[in-house]
Amino acid sequence: MVLQSLGEAYLKRSTDARVSLHGYLVGVGMTLLPTVLACSILTFNNYSNSFPWQQLLCGCLSAGLFAALCRWIVVPVSSYPNYWENGKRALFLGWAFSSGTLLAVYSRDYWTFGVYICYLSFFHWSEYWVTAVTNPATLRLSSYMLDHSPEYHLAALISWAEFWFEALLVPWLNSYSLPIATGLAMCTAGELFRKLAMITAGRNFNHVVEHKKRTDHVLVTSGVYSWARHPAYTGWFAWAIGTQLLLCNPVSIVGYTLASWRFFRERIYEEERLLINFFNQAYLDYQRTTWSGVPFVRGYFVRV
């Protein structure tokens, strides 16, 4: 039902969502499809006794398929020339996803970094796309979350440096299966939980803290919001820690956990102070019966 309603909203509502999706698919295809097709042709040539004209036919068919797929994707994007900034970001994220996929498939030693890049790419692209479909009124280029904060960029650079430092000097550290499996599970569950929260909240979700109550702003307590008051933060918190478990980064695991926890503690405190002013007793009742969503974060409570 969730996927069906999301698909219907995509078809009805937002040109931004279409440009973003098509741009992302172009980015994925521009690296991934040619590589897969080339490898398929080489494999076919190495393990078959076919005549050269048959091999040439296989290559032509593969090239034609790739061209047809690119045309199917590119034409819708090119028909919206005023959406270049959107498409450019989607294209970059799609290219990152395809590059990560190739690294994950063809590298025995660094495959986890490729998987991490795939998760990172999809997270940022889906933040924009889901917002475009469910709440286009709040949509901005910043919804891609690529310019979240200087601290976010610095943390990412540190985690990358730590991974490659360990991969080159202590490669055995990146080969433990338990943290990798745990990281994969946390990234997947966190991403799903966050997007479910965004879809469930719909027009009531915003990437920025709203200091004034909108006339159509309602308190959402159903779905994943019946499990946690801030499920989007629950998902992001799990996803962030999961990425560092996936990379087997011991320093960044601690750093990401502490930094994320502090960020969400302050963010939840500020949001709940406003939400109590917006919804009064209704939010107080909801607050008393539902977990905040982040471990050891209580939130803002009114003293009685």
PDB file of C-alpha atoms in Angstrom:
ATOM      1  CA  MET A   1       0.000   0.000   0.000  1.00  0.00           C
ATOM      2  CA  VAL A   2       2.811   2.425   0.837  1.00  0.00           C
ATOM      3  CA  LEU A   3       4.583   1.802  -2.489  1.00  0.00           C
ATOM      4  CA  GLN A   4       1.302   2.052  -4.396  1.00  0.00           C
ATOM      5  CA  SER A   5       0.348   5.387  -2.845  1.00  0.00           C
ATOM      6  CA  LEU A   6       3.883   6.684  -3.366  1.00  0.00           C
ATOM      7  CA  GLY A   7       3.773   5.690  -7.032  1.00  0.00           C
ATOM      8  CA  GLU A   8       0.399   7.377  -7.531  1.00  0.00           C
ATOM      9  CA  ALA A   9       1.669  10.567  -5.913  1.00  0.00           C
ATOM     10  CA  TYR A  10       4.750  10.473  -8.146  1.00  0.00           C
ATOM     11  CA  LEU A  11       2.634  10.232 -11.293  1.00  0.00           C
ATOM     12  CA  LYS A  12       0.265  13.009 -10.256  1.00  0.00           C
ATOM     13  CA  ARG A  13       2.353  15.611  -8.528  1.00  0.00           C
ATOM     14  CA  SER A  14       5.896  16.666  -9.022  1.00  0.00           C
ATOM     15  CA  THR A  15       8.025  17.470 -12.034  1.00  0.00           C
ATOM     16  CA  ASP A  16      10.912  17.778  -9.575  1.00  0.00           C
ATOM     17  CA  ALA A  17      10.448  14.144  -8.595  1.00  0.00           C
ATOM     18  CA  ARG A  18      10.501  13.016 -12.217  1.00  0.00           C
ATOM     19  CA  VAL A  19      13.619  14.992 -13.087  1.00  0.00           C
ATOM     20  CA  SER A  20      15.345  13.689  -9.964  1.00  0.00           C
ATOM     21  CA  LEU A  21      14.451  10.068 -10.679  1.00  0.00           C
ATOM     22  CA  HIS A  22      15.432  10.232 -14.338  1.00  0.00           C
ATOM     23  CA  GLY A  23      18.654  12.068 -13.549  1.00  0.00           C
ATOM     24  CA  TYR A  24      19.546   9.454 -10.946  1.00  0.00           C
ATOM     25  CA  LEU A  25      18.905   6.641 -13.410  1.00  0.00           C
ATOM     26  CA  VAL A  26      21.074   8.365 -16.016  1.00  0.00           C
ATOM     27  CA  GLY A  27      23.870   8.571 -13.459  1.00  0.00           C
ATOM     28  CA  VAL A  28      23.500   4.906 -12.592  1.00  0.00           C
ATOM     29  CA  GLY A  29      23.438   3.854 -16.226  1.00  0.00           C
ATOM     30  CA  MET A  30      26.328   5.978 -17.469  1.00  0.00           C
ATOM     31  CA  THR A  31      28.886   3.814 -15.623  1.00  0.00           C
ATOM     32  CA  LEU A  32      27.109   0.624 -14.664  1.00  0.00           C
ATOM     33  CA  LEU A  33      25.434  -0.384 -17.921  1.00  0.00           C
ATOM     34  CA  PRO A  34      28.470  -0.023 -20.236  1.00  0.00           C
ATOM     35  CA  THR A  35      30.652  -1.958 -17.790  1.00  0.00           C
ATOM     36  CA  VAL A  36      28.165  -4.788 -17.382  1.00  0.00           C
ATOM     37  CA  LEU A  37      27.608  -5.016 -21.128  1.00  0.00           C
ATOM     38  CA  ALA A  38      31.345  -4.978 -21.847  1.00  0.00           C
ATOM     39  CA  CYS A  39      31.982  -7.728 -19.308  1.00  0.00           C
ATOM     40  CA  SER A  40      29.117  -9.771 -20.790  1.00  0.00           C
ATOM     41  CA  ILE A  41      30.570  -9.475 -24.291  1.00  0.00           C
ATOM     42  CA  LEU A  42      34.058 -10.456 -23.109  1.00  0.00           C
ATOM     43  CA  THR A  43      32.677 -13.427 -21.233  1.00  0.00           C
ATOM     44  CA  PHE A  44      30.650 -14.487 -24.265  1.00  0.00           C
ATOM     45  CA  ASN A  45      33.714 -14.189 -26.485  1.00  0.00           C
ATOM     46  CA  ASN A  46      35.948 -16.167 -24.127  1.00  0.00           C
ATOM     47  CA  TYR A  47      33.592 -19.071 -23.571  1.00  0.00           C
ATOM     48  CA  SER A  48      31.983 -19.502 -26.992  1.00  0.00           C
ATOM     49  CA  ASN A  49      33.156 -20.876 -30.308  1.00  0.00           C
ATOM     50  CA  SER A  50      30.901 -18.593 -32.293  1.00  0.00           C
ATOM     51  CA  PHE A  51      31.939 -16.980 -35.535  1.00  0.00           C
ATOM     52  CA  PRO A  52      33.154 -13.349 -35.503  1.00  0.00           C
ATOM     53  CA  TRP A  53      29.943 -12.116 -37.111  1.00  0.00           C
ATOM     54  CA  GLN A  54      27.975 -13.601 -34.201  1.00  0.00           C
ATOM     55  CA  GLN A  55      30.207 -11.824 -31.721  1.00  0.00           C
ATOM     56  CA  LEU A  56      29.785  -8.586 -33.662  1.00  0.00           C
ATOM     57  CA  LEU A  57      26.016  -9.045 -33.619  1.00  0.00           C
ATOM     58  CA  CYS A  58      26.104  -9.560 -29.829  1.00  0.00           C
ATOM     59  CA  GLY A  59      28.086  -6.344 -29.424  1.00  0.00           C
ATOM     60  CA  CYS A  60      25.719  -4.366 -31.669  1.00  0.00           C
ATOM     61  CA  LEU A  61      22.660  -5.634 -29.826  1.00  0.00           C
ATOM     62  CA  SER A  62      24.229  -4.731 -26.469  1.00  0.00           C
ATOM     63  CA  ALA A  63      25.158  -1.237 -27.684  1.00  0.00           C
ATOM     64  CA  GLY A  64      21.656  -0.780 -29.084  1.00  0.00           C
ATOM     65  CA  LEU A  65      20.074  -1.813 -25.806  1.00  0.00           C
ATOM     66  CA  PHE A  66      22.225   0.659 -23.898  1.00  0.00           C
ATOM     67  CA  ALA A  67      21.374   3.458 -26.350  1.00  0.00           C
ATOM     68  CA  ALA A  68      17.647   2.691 -26.073  1.00  0.00           C
ATOM     69  CA  LEU A  69      17.770   2.734 -22.275  1.00  0.00           C
ATOM     70  CA  CYS A  70      19.685   6.030 -22.228  1.00  0.00           C
ATOM     71  CA  ARG A  71      17.228   7.610 -24.671  1.00  0.00           C
ATOM     72  CA  TRP A  72      14.288   6.454 -22.563  1.00  0.00           C
ATOM     73  CA  ILE A  73      15.854   8.105 -19.541  1.00  0.00           C
ATOM     74  CA  VAL A  74      17.472  11.208 -21.036  1.00  0.00           C
ATOM     75  CA  VAL A  75      14.545  12.486 -23.106  1.00  0.00           C
ATOM     76  CA  PRO A  76      12.254  13.204 -20.097  1.00  0.00           C
ATOM     77  CA  VAL A  77      15.074  15.103 -18.365  1.00  0.00           C
ATOM     78  CA  SER A  78      15.991  17.167 -21.430  1.00  0.00           C
ATOM     79  CA  SER A  79      12.379  18.267 -21.787  1.00  0.00           C
ATOM     80  CA  TYR A  80      12.691  20.230 -18.524  1.00  0.00           C
ATOM     81  CA  PRO A  81      15.599  22.646 -19.174  1.00  0.00           C
ATOM     82  CA  ASN A  82      14.834  24.755 -16.089  1.00  0.00           C
ATOM     83  CA  TYR A  83      15.563  21.869 -13.749  1.00  0.00           C
ATOM     84  CA  TRP A  84      19.286  21.555 -14.398  1.00  0.00           C
ATOM     85  CA  GLU A  85      20.422  22.127 -10.790  1.00  0.00           C
ATOM     86  CA  ASN A  86      18.116  19.351  -9.638  1.00  0.00           C
ATOM     87  CA  GLY A  87      19.144  16.980 -12.422  1.00  0.00           C
ATOM     88  CA  LYS A  88      22.834  17.719 -11.910  1.00  0.00           C
ATOM     89  CA  ARG A  89      22.726  16.618  -8.287  1.00  0.00           C
ATOM     90  CA  ALA A  90      20.680  13.538  -9.115  1.00  0.00           C
ATOM     91  CA  LEU A  91      23.082  12.674 -11.949  1.00  0.00           C
ATOM     92  CA  PHE A  92      26.082  12.929  -9.619  1.00  0.00           C
ATOM     93  CA  LEU A  93      24.437  10.755  -6.967  1.00  0.00           C
ATOM     94  CA  GLY A  94      23.447   8.162  -9.570  1.00  0.00           C
ATOM     95  CA  TRP A  95      27.009   8.074 -10.881  1.00  0.00           C
ATOM     96  CA  ALA A  96      28.256   7.592  -7.303  1.00  0.00           C
ATOM     97  CA  PHE A  97      25.830   4.678  -6.855  1.00  0.00           C
ATOM     98  CA  SER A  98      27.012   2.950 -10.039  1.00  0.00           C
ATOM     99  CA  SER A  99      30.669   3.501  -9.127  1.00  0.00           C
ATOM    100  CA  GLY A 100      30.055   2.075  -5.677  1.00  0.00           C
ATOM    101  CA  THR A 101      28.315  -0.925  -7.189  1.00  0.00           C
ATOM    102  CA  LEU A 102      31.260  -1.648  -9.488  1.00  0.00           C
ATOM    103  CA  LEU A 103      33.714  -1.338  -6.604  1.00  0.00           C
ATOM    104  CA  ALA A 104      31.579  -3.658  -4.470  1.00  0.00           C
ATOM    105  CA  VAL A 105      31.332  -6.264  -7.239  1.00  0.00           C
ATOM    106  CA  TYR A 106      34.850  -6.225  -8.660  1.00  0.00           C
ATOM    107  CA  SER A 107      37.005  -5.487  -5.608  1.00  0.00           C
ATOM    108  CA  ARG A 108      37.758  -8.242  -3.132  1.00  0.00           C
ATOM    109  CA  ASP A 109      39.536  -6.022  -0.589  1.00  0.00           C
ATOM    110  CA  TYR A 110      37.545  -2.779  -0.754  1.00  0.00           C
ATOM    111  CA  TRP A 111      34.029  -3.996  -1.512  1.00  0.00           C
ATOM    112  CA  THR A 112      32.625  -2.616   1.744  1.00  0.00           C
ATOM    113  CA  PHE A 113      33.560   0.915   0.716  1.00  0.00           C
ATOM    114  CA  GLY A 114      31.650   0.377  -2.531  1.00  0.00           C
ATOM    115  CA  VAL A 115      28.565  -0.756  -0.613  1.00  0.00           C
ATOM    116  CA  TYR A 116      28.946   2.256   1.690  1.00  0.00           C
ATOM    117  CA  ILE A 117      29.009   4.610  -1.316  1.00  0.00           C
ATOM    118  CA  CYS A 118      25.785   2.987  -2.573  1.00  0.00           C
ATOM    119  CA  TYR A 119      24.064   3.568   0.765  1.00  0.00           C
ATOM    120  CA  LEU A 120      25.361   7.144   0.935  1.00  0.00           C
ATOM    121  CA  SER A 121      24.224   7.920  -2.609  1.00  0.00           C
ATOM    122  CA  PHE A 122      20.761   6.439  -2.166  1.00  0.00           C
ATOM    123  CA  PHE A 123      20.236   8.173   1.184  1.00  0.00           C
ATOM    124  CA  HIS A 124      20.861  11.639  -0.222  1.00  0.00           C
ATOM    125  CA  TRP A 125      18.927  11.096  -3.434  1.00  0.00           C
ATOM    126  CA  SER A 126      15.908   9.537  -1.697  1.00  0.00           C
ATOM    127  CA  GLU A 127      15.749  12.423   0.798  1.00  0.00           C
ATOM    128  CA  TYR A 128      14.973  14.749  -2.091  1.00  0.00           C
ATOM    129  CA  TRP A 129      12.769  12.388  -4.069  1.00  0.00           C
ATOM    130  CA  VAL A 130      10.533  11.355  -1.177  1.00  0.00           C
ATOM    131  CA  THR A 131      10.131  15.009  -0.187  1.00  0.00           C
ATOM    132  CA  ALA A 132       9.260  15.911  -3.784  1.00  0.00           C
ATOM    133  CA  VAL A 133       6.526  13.271  -3.836  1.00  0.00           C
ATOM    134  CA  THR A 134       5.071  13.586  -0.344  1.00  0.00           C
ATOM    135  CA  ASN A 135       5.601  17.246   0.548  1.00  0.00           C
ATOM    136  CA  PRO A 136       6.565  19.357  -2.499  1.00  0.00           C
ATOM    137  CA  ALA A 137       5.666  22.600  -0.715  1.00  0.00           C
ATOM    138  CA  THR A 138       8.807  22.323   1.422  1.00  0.00           C
ATOM    139  CA  LEU A 139      11.057  21.062  -1.384  1.00  0.00           C
ATOM    140  CA  ARG A 140      14.398  22.817  -1.878  1.00  0.00           C
ATOM    141  CA  LEU A 141      17.682  21.846  -3.497  1.00  0.00           C
ATOM    142  CA  SER A 142      18.946  21.579   0.078  1.00  0.00           C
ATOM    143  CA  SER A 143      16.520  18.649   0.487  1.00  0.00           C
ATOM    144  CA  TYR A 144      19.258  16.508  -1.061  1.00  0.00           C
ATOM    145  CA  MET A 145      21.066  17.089   2.254  1.00  0.00           C
ATOM    146  CA  LEU A 146      24.373  17.362   0.386  1.00  0.00           C
ATOM    147  CA  ASP A 147      25.128  20.660   2.118  1.00  0.00           C
ATOM    148  CA  HIS A 148      23.844  19.593   5.527  1.00  0.00           C
ATOM    149  CA  SER A 149      26.664  21.247   7.494  1.00  0.00           C
ATOM    150  CA  PRO A 150      30.463  21.652   7.481  1.00  0.00           C
ATOM    151  CA  GLU A 151      30.605  19.230  10.410  1.00  0.00           C
ATOM    152  CA  TYR A 152      28.782  16.597   8.359  1.00  0.00           C
ATOM    153  CA  HIS A 153      31.287  16.961   5.511  1.00  0.00           C
ATOM    154  CA  LEU A 154      34.233  16.840   7.907  1.00  0.00           C
ATOM    155  CA  ALA A 155      32.919  13.684   9.571  1.00  0.00           C
ATOM    156  CA  ALA A 156      32.540  12.002   6.176  1.00  0.00           C
ATOM    157  CA  LEU A 157      36.084  12.939   5.124  1.00  0.00           C
ATOM    158  CA  ILE A 158      37.500  11.644   8.407  1.00  0.00           C
ATOM    159  CA  SER A 159      35.671   8.326   8.024  1.00  0.00           C
ATOM    160  CA  TRP A 160      36.946   7.924   4.446  1.00  0.00           C
ATOM    161  CA  ALA A 161      40.506   8.709   5.510  1.00  0.00           C
ATOM    162  CA  GLU A 162      40.261   6.223   8.370  1.00  0.00           C
ATOM    163  CA  PHE A 163      38.997   3.456   6.094  1.00  0.00           C
ATOM    164  CA  TRP A 164      41.745   3.867   3.492  1.00  0.00           C
ATOM    165  CA  PHE A 165      44.434   4.298   6.148  1.00  0.00           C
ATOM    166  CA  GLU A 166      43.400   1.016   7.742  1.00  0.00           C
ATOM    167  CA  ALA A 167      42.900  -0.699   4.363  1.00  0.00           C
ATOM    168  CA  LEU A 168      46.474   0.079   3.328  1.00  0.00           C
ATOM    169  CA  LEU A 169      48.289  -0.393   6.654  1.00  0.00           C
ATOM    170  CA  VAL A 170      46.157  -2.837   8.672  1.00  0.00           C
ATOM    171  CA  PRO A 171      43.933  -4.570   6.083  1.00  0.00           C
ATOM    172  CA  TRP A 172      42.918  -7.333   8.492  1.00  0.00           C
ATOM    173  CA  LEU A 173      40.916  -4.727  10.451  1.00  0.00           C
ATOM    174  CA  ASN A 174      38.433  -4.405   7.570  1.00  0.00           C
ATOM    175  CA  SER A 175      37.728  -8.117   7.306  1.00  0.00           C
ATOM    176  CA  TYR A 176      35.603  -8.793  10.393  1.00  0.00           C
ATOM    177  CA  SER A 177      32.260 -10.198   9.288  1.00  0.00           C
ATOM    178  CA  LEU A 178      30.213  -9.383  12.426  1.00  0.00           C
ATOM    179  CA  PRO A 179      30.520  -5.571  12.306  1.00  0.00           C
ATOM    180  CA  ILE A 180      30.067  -5.628   8.522  1.00  0.00           C
ATOM    181  CA  ALA A 181      26.870  -7.688   8.770  1.00  0.00           C
ATOM    182  CA  THR A 182      25.615  -5.519  11.635  1.00  0.00           C
ATOM    183  CA  GLY A 183      26.378  -2.381   9.636  1.00  0.00           C
ATOM    184  CA  LEU A 184      24.504  -3.682   6.599  1.00  0.00           C
ATOM    185  CA  ALA A 185      21.465  -4.471   8.755  1.00  0.00           C
ATOM    186  CA  MET A 186      21.530  -1.089  10.515  1.00  0.00           C
ATOM    187  CA  CYS A 187      21.951   0.877   7.271  1.00  0.00           C
ATOM    188  CA  THR A 188      19.086  -0.958   5.594  1.00  0.00           C
ATOM    189  CA  ALA A 189      16.728  -0.812   8.579  1.00  0.00           C
ATOM    190  CA  GLY A 190      17.618   2.804   9.342  1.00  0.00           C
ATOM    191  CA  GLU A 191      17.028   3.927   5.767  1.00  0.00           C
ATOM    192  CA  LEU A 192      13.676   2.136   5.561  1.00  0.00           C
ATOM    193  CA  PHE A 193      12.531   3.454   8.932  1.00  0.00           C
ATOM    194  CA  ARG A 194      13.429   7.049   8.075  1.00  0.00           C
ATOM    195  CA  LYS A 195      11.690   6.970   4.713  1.00  0.00           C
ATOM    196  CA  LEU A 196       8.601   5.359   6.269  1.00  0.00           C
ATOM    197  CA  ALA A 197       8.557   8.226   8.760  1.00  0.00           C
ATOM    198  CA  MET A 198       8.751  10.806   5.965  1.00  0.00           C
ATOM    199  CA  ILE A 199       5.985   9.100   3.982  1.00  0.00           C
ATOM    200  CA  THR A 200       3.752   8.674   7.036  1.00  0.00           C
ATOM    201  CA  ALA A 201       4.157  12.304   8.102  1.00  0.00           C
ATOM    202  CA  GLY A 202       3.602  13.579   4.557  1.00  0.00           C
ATOM    203  CA  ARG A 203       3.043  17.331   4.590  1.00  0.00           C
ATOM    204  CA  ASN A 204       3.879  17.454   8.284  1.00  0.00           C
ATOM    205  CA  PHE A 205       7.513  16.484   7.691  1.00  0.00           C
ATOM    206  CA  ASN A 206      10.181  19.121   7.181  1.00  0.00           C
ATOM    207  CA  HIS A 207      13.973  18.985   7.022  1.00  0.00           C
ATOM    208  CA  VAL A 208      14.187  22.187   9.048  1.00  0.00           C
ATOM    209  CA  VAL A 209      12.671  23.017  12.419  1.00  0.00           C
ATOM    210  CA  GLU A 210       9.446  24.991  11.978  1.00  0.00           C
ATOM    211  CA  HIS A 211       9.039  27.774  14.532  1.00  0.00           C
ATOM    212  CA  LYS A 212       5.506  28.732  13.480  1.00  0.00           C
ATOM    213  CA  LYS A 213       2.547  26.382  13.271  1.00  0.00           C
ATOM    214  CA  ARG A 214       1.029  26.079   9.806  1.00  0.00           C
ATOM    215  CA  THR A 215      -2.739  25.935   9.431  1.00  0.00           C
ATOM    216  CA  ASP A 216      -2.513  22.438   7.890  1.00  0.00           C
ATOM    217  CA  HIS A 217       0.019  21.129  10.414  1.00  0.00           C
ATOM    218  CA  VAL A 218      -1.372  18.156  12.326  1.00  0.00           C
ATOM    219  CA  LEU A 219       0.097  15.888  14.986  1.00  0.00           C
ATOM    220  CA  VAL A 220       0.943  12.489  13.487  1.00  0.00           C
ATOM    221  CA  THR A 221       0.819   9.582  15.958  1.00  0.00           C
ATOM    222  CA  SER A 222       0.044   6.626  13.683  1.00  0.00           C
ATOM    223  CA  GLY A 223       2.268   4.140  11.853  1.00  0.00           C
ATOM    224  CA  VAL A 224       5.921   4.360  12.843  1.00  0.00           C
ATOM    225  CA  TYR A 225       5.046   7.413  14.943  1.00  0.00           C
ATOM    226  CA  SER A 226       3.213   5.088  17.318  1.00  0.00           C
ATOM    227  CA  TRP A 227       6.582   3.405  17.990  1.00  0.00           C
ATOM    228  CA  ALA A 228       8.706   6.544  18.356  1.00  0.00           C
ATOM    229  CA  ARG A 229       8.050  10.281  18.545  1.00  0.00           C
ATOM    230  CA  HIS A 230      10.897  10.997  16.123  1.00  0.00           C
ATOM    231  CA  PRO A 231      11.228   7.931  13.888  1.00  0.00           C
ATOM    232  CA  ALA A 232      13.070   9.868  11.169  1.00  0.00           C
ATOM    233  CA  TYR A 233      15.825  10.556  13.687  1.00  0.00           C
ATOM    234  CA  THR A 234      15.764   6.940  14.839  1.00  0.00           C
ATOM    235  CA  GLY A 235      16.405   5.817  11.281  1.00  0.00           C
ATOM    236  CA  TRP A 236      19.106   8.385  10.612  1.00  0.00           C
ATOM    237  CA  PHE A 237      20.856   7.565  13.895  1.00  0.00           C
ATOM    238  CA  ALA A 238      20.932   3.836  13.071  1.00  0.00           C
ATOM    239  CA  TRP A 239      22.005   4.533   9.475  1.00  0.00           C
ATOM    240  CA  ALA A 240      24.873   6.807  10.525  1.00  0.00           C
ATOM    241  CA  ILE A 241      26.327   4.319  12.993  1.00  0.00           C
ATOM    242  CA  GLY A 242      25.713   1.463  10.562  1.00  0.00           C
ATOM    243  CA  THR A 243      27.840   3.110   7.866  1.00  0.00           C
ATOM    244  CA  GLN A 244      30.857   3.103  10.164  1.00  0.00           C
ATOM    245  CA  LEU A 245      30.277  -0.479  11.296  1.00  0.00           C
ATOM    246  CA  LEU A 246      30.138  -1.418   7.618  1.00  0.00           C
ATOM    247  CA  LEU A 247      33.515   0.269   7.066  1.00  0.00           C
ATOM    248  CA  CYS A 248      34.939  -1.262  10.271  1.00  0.00           C
ATOM    249  CA  ASN A 249      36.088   2.191  11.418  1.00  0.00           C
ATOM    250  CA  PRO A 250      36.626   1.916  15.194  1.00  0.00           C
ATOM    251  CA  VAL A 251      37.408   5.611  15.696  1.00  0.00           C
ATOM    252  CA  SER A 252      34.533   6.843  13.544  1.00  0.00           C
ATOM    253  CA  ILE A 253      32.078   4.395  15.150  1.00  0.00           C
ATOM    254  CA  VAL A 254      32.649   6.129  18.475  1.00  0.00           C
ATOM    255  CA  GLY A 255      32.793   9.590  16.907  1.00  0.00           C
ATOM    256  CA  TYR A 256      29.652   9.164  14.816  1.00  0.00           C
ATOM    257  CA  THR A 257      27.710   7.716  17.757  1.00  0.00           C
ATOM    258  CA  LEU A 258      28.600  10.561  20.113  1.00  0.00           C
ATOM    259  CA  ALA A 259      28.214  13.348  17.550  1.00  0.00           C
ATOM    260  CA  SER A 260      24.898  12.011  16.207  1.00  0.00           C
ATOM    261  CA  TRP A 261      23.510  11.437  19.684  1.00  0.00           C
ATOM    262  CA  ARG A 262      24.405  14.977  20.755  1.00  0.00           C
ATOM    263  CA  PHE A 263      22.900  16.464  17.573  1.00  0.00           C
ATOM    264  CA  PHE A 264      19.616  14.579  17.961  1.00  0.00           C
ATOM    265  CA  ARG A 265      19.389  15.317  21.683  1.00  0.00           C
ATOM    266  CA  GLU A 266      19.572  19.058  21.008  1.00  0.00           C
ATOM    267  CA  ARG A 267      17.313  18.841  17.951  1.00  0.00           C
ATOM    268  CA  ILE A 268      14.618  16.837  19.760  1.00  0.00           C
ATOM    269  CA  TYR A 269      14.705  19.184  22.755  1.00  0.00           C
ATOM    270  CA  GLU A 270      14.179  22.206  20.498  1.00  0.00           C
ATOM    271  CA  GLU A 271      11.462  20.552  18.393  1.00  0.00           C
ATOM    272  CA  GLU A 272       9.467  19.279  21.348  1.00  0.00           C
ATOM    273  CA  ARG A 273       9.478  22.678  23.011  1.00  0.00           C
ATOM    274  CA  LEU A 274       7.794  24.015  19.856  1.00  0.00           C
ATOM    275  CA  LEU A 275       5.478  21.025  19.407  1.00  0.00           C
ATOM    276  CA  ILE A 276       4.106  21.455  22.911  1.00  0.00           C
ATOM    277  CA  ASN A 277       3.269  25.062  22.035  1.00  0.00           C
ATOM    278  CA  PHE A 278       1.655  23.908  18.774  1.00  0.00           C
ATOM    279  CA  PHE A 279      -0.473  21.031  20.099  1.00  0.00           C
ATOM    280  CA  ASN A 280      -0.618  21.595  23.871  1.00  0.00           C
ATOM    281  CA  GLN A 281      -2.163  18.709  25.831  1.00  0.00           C
ATOM    282  CA  ALA A 282      -2.379  16.428  22.798  1.00  0.00           C
ATOM    283  CA  TYR A 283       1.391  16.390  22.475  1.00  0.00           C
ATOM    284  CA  LEU A 284       1.933  16.045  26.206  1.00  0.00           C
ATOM    285  CA  ASP A 285      -0.246  12.921  26.234  1.00  0.00           C
ATOM    286  CA  TYR A 286       1.574  11.526  23.195  1.00  0.00           C
ATOM    287  CA  GLN A 287       4.930  12.320  24.763  1.00  0.00           C
ATOM    288  CA  ARG A 288       4.167  10.406  27.953  1.00  0.00           C
ATOM    289  CA  THR A 289       3.244   7.193  26.147  1.00  0.00           C
ATOM    290  CA  THR A 290       5.791   7.103  23.320  1.00  0.00           C
ATOM    291  CA  TRP A 291       9.586   6.739  23.299  1.00  0.00           C
ATOM    292  CA  SER A 292      11.596   9.638  21.880  1.00  0.00           C
ATOM    293  CA  GLY A 293      13.225   7.360  19.278  1.00  0.00           C
ATOM    294  CA  VAL A 294      16.876   7.949  20.233  1.00  0.00           C
ATOM    295  CA  PRO A 295      18.466   6.007  23.129  1.00  0.00           C
ATOM    296  CA  PHE A 296      18.857   7.978  26.367  1.00  0.00           C
ATOM    297  CA  VAL A 297      17.238  11.095  24.892  1.00  0.00           C
ATOM    298  CA  ARG A 298      14.298  12.226  26.977  1.00  0.00           C
ATOM    299  CA  GLY A 299      13.281  15.343  25.076  1.00  0.00           C
ATOM    300  CA  TYR A 300      11.602  18.469  26.420  1.00  0.00           C
ATOM    301  CA  PHE A 301       9.188  17.816  29.257  1.00  0.00           C
ATOM    302  CA  VAL A 302       7.032  20.394  30.992  1.00  0.00           C
ATOM    303  CA  ARG A 303       7.383  20.367  34.750  1.00  0.00           C
ATOM    304  CA  VAL A 304       4.027  20.040  36.461  1.00  0.00           C
TER     305      VAL A 304
END
